[in-house]
């Protein structure tokens, strides 16, 4: 039986919508305490995981397939097969700073303190620009960093921009655009190609119809 890792949180509803349309028979909801749920037709098994962990479950082979944001996939640097992007979860990974002192910390001579859930991508970004920075790794509420003077900048996901505005931050630079992506474990793809291919094709079909 194939196992699929589904991200909880803001991508969950769209993921369920598209998988339902493609006949993957996902669970009705993902905000359950139960973390392993069989598909309604009993053909598949779903794991409900934190969005940032979905690539890990797939890379390790605990799940044969899964959905994640490209941001999480690149941050985890997971080596998985990526057969298709999915039409939801659009956002961007960006550098942001307080409204009242936006430019100062991106100057080369200053080592900014950067609060982020994305230490790998943030480090890569600053290093490639020759800026040495100090990274403060958080799991959420990253926008608090500058507000409490723990950080000069943040590197975080921006979707609507509401969280930035509510916390008087402005976007300085986009690091990468992101959206949902389908992942397949490389070994599973070789071993279970006959089961996986029809699922991928069904998803491709509903995506191309819309
Ligand atoms: C993400 C991200 C921002 C926010 C951006 O956090 O870290 O805080 O969403 O979205 P917006 O531009 O639409 O306001 P999330 O809500 O996933 O929760 P978290 O802070 O617990 O990580």
PDB file of C-alpha atoms and ligand atoms in Angstrom:
ATOM      1  CA  UNK A   1       0.000   0.000   0.000  1.00  0.00           C
ATOM      2  CA  UNK A   2       1.392   3.415  -0.937  1.00  0.00           C
ATOM      3  CA  UNK A   3       1.820   6.058   1.745  1.00  0.00           C
ATOM      4  CA  UNK A   4       1.292   9.777   1.077  1.00  0.00           C
ATOM      5  CA  UNK A   5       2.560  12.615   3.313  1.00  0.00           C
ATOM      6  CA  UNK A   6       0.091  15.490   3.484  1.00  0.00           C
ATOM      7  CA  UNK A   7       1.028  18.886   4.934  1.00  0.00           C
ATOM      8  CA  UNK A   8      -1.174  20.248   7.683  1.00  0.00           C
ATOM      9  CA  UNK A   9      -1.788  23.982   7.829  1.00  0.00           C
ATOM     10  CA  UNK A  10      -2.452  26.462   5.083  1.00  0.00           C
ATOM     11  CA  UNK A  11      -1.909  24.119   2.107  1.00  0.00           C
ATOM     12  CA  UNK A  12      -4.101  21.362   3.524  1.00  0.00           C
ATOM     13  CA  UNK A  13      -7.451  22.418   2.064  1.00  0.00           C
ATOM     14  CA  UNK A  14      -6.107  22.854  -1.460  1.00  0.00           C
ATOM     15  CA  UNK A  15      -4.175  19.595  -1.262  1.00  0.00           C
ATOM     16  CA  UNK A  16      -7.337  17.724  -0.250  1.00  0.00           C
ATOM     17  CA  UNK A  17      -9.316  19.447  -2.981  1.00  0.00           C
ATOM     18  CA  UNK A  18      -6.926  18.427  -5.774  1.00  0.00           C
ATOM     19  CA  UNK A  19      -6.304  14.915  -4.503  1.00  0.00           C
ATOM     20  CA  UNK A  20     -10.046  14.351  -4.189  1.00  0.00           C
ATOM     21  CA  UNK A  21     -10.564  15.514  -7.760  1.00  0.00           C
ATOM     22  CA  UNK A  22      -7.816  13.164  -8.922  1.00  0.00           C
ATOM     23  CA  UNK A  23      -9.481  10.213  -7.172  1.00  0.00           C
ATOM     24  CA  UNK A  24      -6.759   9.720  -4.570  1.00  0.00           C
ATOM     25  CA  UNK A  25      -9.501   9.458  -1.950  1.00  0.00           C
ATOM     26  CA  UNK A  26      -7.766  11.543   0.772  1.00  0.00           C
ATOM     27  CA  UNK A  27      -9.118  11.964   4.308  1.00  0.00           C
ATOM     28  CA  UNK A  28     -11.946  14.472   4.731  1.00  0.00           C
ATOM     29  CA  UNK A  29      -9.818  16.753   6.931  1.00  0.00           C
ATOM     30  CA  UNK A  30      -6.237  16.994   8.146  1.00  0.00           C
ATOM     31  CA  UNK A  31      -6.713  18.810  11.442  1.00  0.00           C
ATOM     32  CA  UNK A  32      -7.270  15.525  13.195  1.00  0.00           C
ATOM     33  CA  UNK A  33      -5.262  14.198  16.137  1.00  0.00           C
ATOM     34  CA  UNK A  34      -5.001  10.947  14.252  1.00  0.00           C
ATOM     35  CA  UNK A  35      -1.837  11.162  12.159  1.00  0.00           C
ATOM     36  CA  UNK A  36      -2.183   8.044  10.014  1.00  0.00           C
ATOM     37  CA  UNK A  37      -5.407   7.800   8.049  1.00  0.00           C
ATOM     38  CA  UNK A  38      -6.324   5.214   5.433  1.00  0.00           C
ATOM     39  CA  UNK A  39      -7.824   6.529   2.217  1.00  0.00           C
ATOM     40  CA  UNK A  40     -11.572   6.165   2.001  1.00  0.00           C
ATOM     41  CA  UNK A  41     -11.174   3.418  -0.606  1.00  0.00           C
ATOM     42  CA  UNK A  42      -8.463   1.643   1.438  1.00  0.00           C
ATOM     43  CA  UNK A  43      -5.932   1.802  -1.419  1.00  0.00           C
ATOM     44  CA  UNK A  44      -3.613   4.396   0.141  1.00  0.00           C
ATOM     45  CA  UNK A  45      -2.436   5.505   3.543  1.00  0.00           C
ATOM     46  CA  UNK A  46      -2.046   9.178   4.471  1.00  0.00           C
ATOM     47  CA  UNK A  47       0.394  10.665   6.982  1.00  0.00           C
ATOM     48  CA  UNK A  48      -0.464  14.115   8.342  1.00  0.00           C
ATOM     49  CA  UNK A  49       2.765  16.026   8.874  1.00  0.00           C
ATOM     50  CA  UNK A  50       4.127  19.506   9.530  1.00  0.00           C
ATOM     51  CA  UNK A  51       4.703  21.236   6.166  1.00  0.00           C
ATOM     52  CA  UNK A  52       8.431  21.593   6.799  1.00  0.00           C
ATOM     53  CA  UNK A  53       8.725  17.861   7.552  1.00  0.00           C
ATOM     54  CA  UNK A  54       6.870  16.527   4.490  1.00  0.00           C
ATOM     55  CA  UNK A  55      10.096  16.403   2.374  1.00  0.00           C
ATOM     56  CA  UNK A  56      11.845  14.444   5.120  1.00  0.00           C
ATOM     57  CA  UNK A  57       9.139  11.769   5.262  1.00  0.00           C
ATOM     58  CA  UNK A  58       9.344  11.340   1.495  1.00  0.00           C
ATOM     59  CA  UNK A  59      13.142  11.417   1.206  1.00  0.00           C
ATOM     60  CA  UNK A  60      13.481   8.856   3.993  1.00  0.00           C
ATOM     61  CA  UNK A  61      10.922   6.581   2.343  1.00  0.00           C
ATOM     62  CA  UNK A  62       8.477   6.736   5.265  1.00  0.00           C
ATOM     63  CA  UNK A  63       6.084   8.083   2.627  1.00  0.00           C
ATOM     64  CA  UNK A  64       6.202   7.080  -1.038  1.00  0.00           C
ATOM     65  CA  UNK A  65       4.777  10.408  -2.135  1.00  0.00           C
ATOM     66  CA  UNK A  66       3.892  13.728  -0.576  1.00  0.00           C
ATOM     67  CA  UNK A  67       3.076  17.373  -1.002  1.00  0.00           C
ATOM     68  CA  UNK A  68       5.239  20.228   0.266  1.00  0.00           C
ATOM     69  CA  UNK A  69       6.004  23.830  -0.519  1.00  0.00           C
ATOM     70  CA  UNK A  70       9.074  24.351  -2.674  1.00  0.00           C
ATOM     71  CA  UNK A  71      10.385  26.506   0.179  1.00  0.00           C
ATOM     72  CA  UNK A  72      10.316  23.554   2.583  1.00  0.00           C
ATOM     73  CA  UNK A  73      11.707  21.171  -0.028  1.00  0.00           C
ATOM     74  CA  UNK A  74      14.695  23.430  -0.771  1.00  0.00           C
ATOM     75  CA  UNK A  75      15.284  24.233   2.892  1.00  0.00           C
ATOM     76  CA  UNK A  76      15.423  20.523   3.686  1.00  0.00           C
ATOM     77  CA  UNK A  77      17.502  19.934   0.540  1.00  0.00           C
ATOM     78  CA  UNK A  78      15.591  16.684   0.135  1.00  0.00           C
ATOM     79  CA  UNK A  79      16.592  14.478  -2.770  1.00  0.00           C
ATOM     80  CA  UNK A  80      13.214  13.400  -4.141  1.00  0.00           C
ATOM     81  CA  UNK A  81      11.642  13.115  -7.569  1.00  0.00           C
ATOM     82  CA  UNK A  82       9.544  16.213  -8.324  1.00  0.00           C
ATOM     83  CA  UNK A  83       7.152  15.212 -11.119  1.00  0.00           C
ATOM     84  CA  UNK A  84       4.898  18.287 -10.972  1.00  0.00           C
ATOM     85  CA  UNK A  85       4.174  21.636  -9.431  1.00  0.00           C
ATOM     86  CA  UNK A  86       0.671  22.050  -8.028  1.00  0.00           C
ATOM     87  CA  UNK A  87      -1.515  25.142  -8.482  1.00  0.00           C
ATOM     88  CA  UNK A  88      -1.685  26.319  -4.864  1.00  0.00           C
ATOM     89  CA  UNK A  89       0.427  27.427  -1.947  1.00  0.00           C
ATOM     90  CA  UNK A  90       1.824  30.348  -3.913  1.00  0.00           C
ATOM     91  CA  UNK A  91       4.033  32.565  -1.800  1.00  0.00           C
ATOM     92  CA  UNK A  92       7.599  33.821  -1.718  1.00  0.00           C
ATOM     93  CA  UNK A  93      10.547  33.561   0.580  1.00  0.00           C
ATOM     94  CA  UNK A  94      11.782  37.063   1.250  1.00  0.00           C
ATOM     95  CA  UNK A  95      13.970  39.293   3.375  1.00  0.00           C
ATOM     96  CA  UNK A  96      12.026  41.845   5.380  1.00  0.00           C
ATOM     97  CA  UNK A  97      12.967  44.627   7.765  1.00  0.00           C
ATOM     98  CA  UNK A  98      11.231  47.129  10.042  1.00  0.00           C
ATOM     99  CA  UNK A  99       9.475  49.937   8.103  1.00  0.00           C
ATOM    100  CA  UNK A 100      11.420  52.650   9.873  1.00  0.00           C
ATOM    101  CA  UNK A 101      14.901  51.251   9.101  1.00  0.00           C
ATOM    102  CA  UNK A 102      14.535  49.193   5.937  1.00  0.00           C
ATOM    103  CA  UNK A 103      17.841  49.553   4.056  1.00  0.00           C
ATOM    104  CA  UNK A 104      20.553  49.813   6.678  1.00  0.00           C
ATOM    105  CA  UNK A 105      21.007  46.107   7.525  1.00  0.00           C
ATOM    106  CA  UNK A 106      21.573  44.995   3.930  1.00  0.00           C
ATOM    107  CA  UNK A 107      24.751  47.031   3.633  1.00  0.00           C
ATOM    108  CA  UNK A 108      27.858  44.901   3.304  1.00  0.00           C
ATOM    109  CA  UNK A 109      29.751  46.390   6.204  1.00  0.00           C
ATOM    110  CA  UNK A 110      27.068  45.526   8.745  1.00  0.00           C
ATOM    111  CA  UNK A 111      26.496  41.965   9.970  1.00  0.00           C
ATOM    112  CA  UNK A 112      22.744  41.723  10.383  1.00  0.00           C
ATOM    113  CA  UNK A 113      21.036  39.437  12.841  1.00  0.00           C
ATOM    114  CA  UNK A 114      18.484  37.478  10.819  1.00  0.00           C
ATOM    115  CA  UNK A 115      15.548  35.633  12.402  1.00  0.00           C
ATOM    116  CA  UNK A 116      14.266  32.786  10.262  1.00  0.00           C
ATOM    117  CA  UNK A 117      12.681  29.362   9.966  1.00  0.00           C
ATOM    118  CA  UNK A 118      14.860  28.876   6.858  1.00  0.00           C
ATOM    119  CA  UNK A 119      18.495  28.932   8.052  1.00  0.00           C
ATOM    120  CA  UNK A 120      19.825  27.040   5.064  1.00  0.00           C
ATOM    121  CA  UNK A 121      18.232  29.193   2.366  1.00  0.00           C
ATOM    122  CA  UNK A 122      18.848  32.395   4.310  1.00  0.00           C
ATOM    123  CA  UNK A 123      22.510  31.552   4.835  1.00  0.00           C
ATOM    124  CA  UNK A 124      22.897  30.703   1.156  1.00  0.00           C
ATOM    125  CA  UNK A 125      21.287  34.006   0.150  1.00  0.00           C
ATOM    126  CA  UNK A 126      23.433  36.228   2.358  1.00  0.00           C
ATOM    127  CA  UNK A 127      26.626  34.313   1.652  1.00  0.00           C
ATOM    128  CA  UNK A 128      26.117  34.608  -2.108  1.00  0.00           C
ATOM    129  CA  UNK A 129      25.940  38.382  -1.624  1.00  0.00           C
ATOM    130  CA  UNK A 130      29.053  38.531   0.478  1.00  0.00           C
ATOM    131  CA  UNK A 131      27.146  39.588   3.583  1.00  0.00           C
ATOM    132  CA  UNK A 132      28.122  37.863   6.797  1.00  0.00           C
ATOM    133  CA  UNK A 133      25.045  37.508   8.952  1.00  0.00           C
ATOM    134  CA  UNK A 134      24.088  35.925  12.237  1.00  0.00           C
ATOM    135  CA  UNK A 135      21.096  33.595  12.021  1.00  0.00           C
ATOM    136  CA  UNK A 136      18.579  33.165  14.799  1.00  0.00           C
ATOM    137  CA  UNK A 137      16.535  30.066  14.072  1.00  0.00           C
ATOM    138  CA  UNK A 138      12.884  30.094  15.157  1.00  0.00           C
ATOM    139  CA  UNK A 139       9.973  27.765  14.458  1.00  0.00           C
ATOM    140  CA  UNK A 140       7.306  30.437  14.052  1.00  0.00           C
ATOM    141  CA  UNK A 141       6.313  34.036  14.858  1.00  0.00           C
ATOM    142  CA  UNK A 142       9.533  35.062  13.131  1.00  0.00           C
ATOM    143  CA  UNK A 143       8.152  38.592  12.671  1.00  0.00           C
ATOM    144  CA  UNK A 144       8.621  39.154  16.379  1.00  0.00           C
ATOM    145  CA  UNK A 145      12.412  39.139  15.953  1.00  0.00           C
ATOM    146  CA  UNK A 146      12.835  42.805  14.948  1.00  0.00           C
ATOM    147  CA  UNK A 147       9.949  43.967  17.150  1.00  0.00           C
ATOM    148  CA  UNK A 148      11.713  42.847  20.295  1.00  0.00           C
ATOM    149  CA  UNK A 149      15.133  43.841  18.921  1.00  0.00           C
ATOM    150  CA  UNK A 150      16.354  40.286  18.772  1.00  0.00           C
ATOM    151  CA  UNK A 151      16.966  40.579  15.009  1.00  0.00           C
ATOM    152  CA  UNK A 152      17.562  43.288  12.375  1.00  0.00           C
ATOM    153  CA  UNK A 153      15.921  41.344   9.553  1.00  0.00           C
ATOM    154  CA  UNK A 154      13.746  38.338   8.962  1.00  0.00           C
ATOM    155  CA  UNK A 155      13.760  35.762   6.188  1.00  0.00           C
ATOM    156  CA  UNK A 156      10.296  34.289   5.970  1.00  0.00           C
ATOM    157  CA  UNK A 157       7.403  33.347   3.743  1.00  0.00           C
ATOM    158  CA  UNK A 158       5.115  36.096   2.502  1.00  0.00           C
ATOM    159  CA  UNK A 159       1.745  35.107   1.119  1.00  0.00           C
ATOM    160  CA  UNK A 160      -0.759  37.933   1.528  1.00  0.00           C
ATOM    161  CA  UNK A 161       1.672  40.317   3.252  1.00  0.00           C
ATOM    162  CA  UNK A 162      -0.780  40.732   6.137  1.00  0.00           C
ATOM    163  CA  UNK A 163       1.633  39.471   8.790  1.00  0.00           C
ATOM    164  CA  UNK A 164       4.340  41.889   7.627  1.00  0.00           C
ATOM    165  CA  UNK A 165       1.945  44.848   7.613  1.00  0.00           C
ATOM    166  CA  UNK A 166       0.502  43.962  11.009  1.00  0.00           C
ATOM    167  CA  UNK A 167       4.012  44.015  12.440  1.00  0.00           C
ATOM    168  CA  UNK A 168       5.248  47.142  10.595  1.00  0.00           C
ATOM    169  CA  UNK A 169       7.745  45.257   8.445  1.00  0.00           C
ATOM    170  CA  UNK A 170       8.493  45.764   4.738  1.00  0.00           C
ATOM    171  CA  UNK A 171       9.783  43.332   2.146  1.00  0.00           C
ATOM    172  CA  UNK A 172      13.298  44.185   0.939  1.00  0.00           C
ATOM    173  CA  UNK A 173      14.212  41.367  -1.423  1.00  0.00           C
ATOM    174  CA  UNK A 174      12.592  38.227  -2.794  1.00  0.00           C
ATOM    175  CA  UNK A 175      14.761  35.141  -2.329  1.00  0.00           C
ATOM    176  CA  UNK A 176      12.584  32.638  -4.187  1.00  0.00           C
ATOM    177  CA  UNK A 177       8.992  32.165  -5.320  1.00  0.00           C
ATOM    178  CA  UNK A 178       7.295  29.077  -3.921  1.00  0.00           C
ATOM    179  CA  UNK A 179       4.239  26.924  -4.514  1.00  0.00           C
ATOM    180  CA  UNK A 180       3.114  23.403  -3.752  1.00  0.00           C
ATOM    181  CA  UNK A 181       5.041  20.548  -5.353  1.00  0.00           C
ATOM    182  CA  UNK A 182       4.378  16.840  -5.603  1.00  0.00           C
ATOM    183  CA  UNK A 183       7.255  14.690  -4.357  1.00  0.00           C
ATOM    184  CA  UNK A 184       7.957  11.009  -4.955  1.00  0.00           C
ATOM    185  CA  UNK A 185      10.567   8.954  -3.128  1.00  0.00           C
ATOM    186  CA  UNK A 186      13.162   7.929  -5.721  1.00  0.00           C
ATOM    187  CA  UNK A 187      13.311   4.256  -4.738  1.00  0.00           C
ATOM    188  CA  UNK A 188       9.506   4.004  -4.506  1.00  0.00           C
ATOM    189  CA  UNK A 189       9.229   5.423  -7.985  1.00  0.00           C
ATOM    190  CA  UNK A 190      11.414   2.655  -9.349  1.00  0.00           C
ATOM    191  CA  UNK A 191       9.850  -0.143  -7.275  1.00  0.00           C
ATOM    192  CA  UNK A 192       6.178   0.836  -7.462  1.00  0.00           C
ATOM    193  CA  UNK A 193       6.023   2.558 -10.806  1.00  0.00           C
ATOM    194  CA  UNK A 194       2.875   0.633 -11.868  1.00  0.00           C
ATOM    195  CA  UNK A 195       0.956   1.913  -8.829  1.00  0.00           C
ATOM    196  CA  UNK A 196       2.425   5.411  -8.845  1.00  0.00           C
ATOM    197  CA  UNK A 197       2.134   6.239 -12.550  1.00  0.00           C
ATOM    198  CA  UNK A 198      -1.697   6.064 -12.692  1.00  0.00           C
ATOM    199  CA  UNK A 199      -1.956   8.318  -9.632  1.00  0.00           C
ATOM    200  CA  UNK A 200       0.368  10.871 -11.216  1.00  0.00           C
ATOM    201  CA  UNK A 201      -1.526  10.685 -14.484  1.00  0.00           C
ATOM    202  CA  UNK A 202      -4.886  11.201 -12.743  1.00  0.00           C
ATOM    203  CA  UNK A 203      -3.506  14.290 -11.049  1.00  0.00           C
ATOM    204  CA  UNK A 204      -2.032  15.599 -14.308  1.00  0.00           C
ATOM    205  CA  UNK A 205      -5.405  15.077 -15.987  1.00  0.00           C
ATOM    206  CA  UNK A 206      -7.405  17.094 -13.455  1.00  0.00           C
ATOM    207  CA  UNK A 207      -4.761  19.827 -13.451  1.00  0.00           C
ATOM    208  CA  UNK A 208      -4.869  20.151 -17.216  1.00  0.00           C
ATOM    209  CA  UNK A 209      -8.696  20.196 -17.255  1.00  0.00           C
ATOM    210  CA  UNK A 210      -8.854  23.237 -14.991  1.00  0.00           C
TER     211      UNK A 210
HETATM  212  C1  LIG B   1       3.678  31.982   7.665  1.00  0.00           C
HETATM  213  C2  LIG B   1       4.913  32.839   7.608  1.00  0.00           C
HETATM  214  C3  LIG B   1       4.398  34.194   7.974  1.00  0.00           C
HETATM  215  C4  LIG B   1       2.987  34.184   7.426  1.00  0.00           C
HETATM  216  C5  LIG B   1       2.931  34.929   6.118  1.00  0.00           C
HETATM  217  O1  LIG B   1       3.490  31.574   8.961  1.00  0.00           O
HETATM  218  O2  LIG B   1       5.904  32.361   8.495  1.00  0.00           O
HETATM  219  O3  LIG B   1       4.385  34.385   9.362  1.00  0.00           O
HETATM  220  O4  LIG B   1       2.639  32.822   7.221  1.00  0.00           O
HETATM  221  O5  LIG B   1       1.663  34.908   5.546  1.00  0.00           O
HETATM  222  P1  LIG B   1       0.914  36.246   5.112  1.00  0.00           P
HETATM  223  O6  LIG B   1       1.843  36.997   4.188  1.00  0.00           O
HETATM  224  O7  LIG B   1      -0.315  35.754   4.392  1.00  0.00           O
HETATM  225  O8  LIG B   1       0.591  37.028   6.339  1.00  0.00           O
HETATM  226  P2  LIG B   1       2.332  30.548   9.349  1.00  0.00           P
HETATM  227  O9  LIG B   1       1.009  31.225   9.383  1.00  0.00           O
HETATM  228  O10 LIG B   1       2.405  29.390   8.437  1.00  0.00           O
HETATM  229  O11 LIG B   1       2.644  30.157  10.838  1.00  0.00           O
HETATM  230  P3  LIG B   1       3.928  30.199  11.767  1.00  0.00           P
HETATM  231  O12 LIG B   1       4.244  31.634  12.083  1.00  0.00           O
HETATM  232  O13 LIG B   1       3.511  29.431  12.977  1.00  0.00           O
HETATM  233  O14 LIG B   1       5.031  29.524  11.021  1.00  0.00           O
END
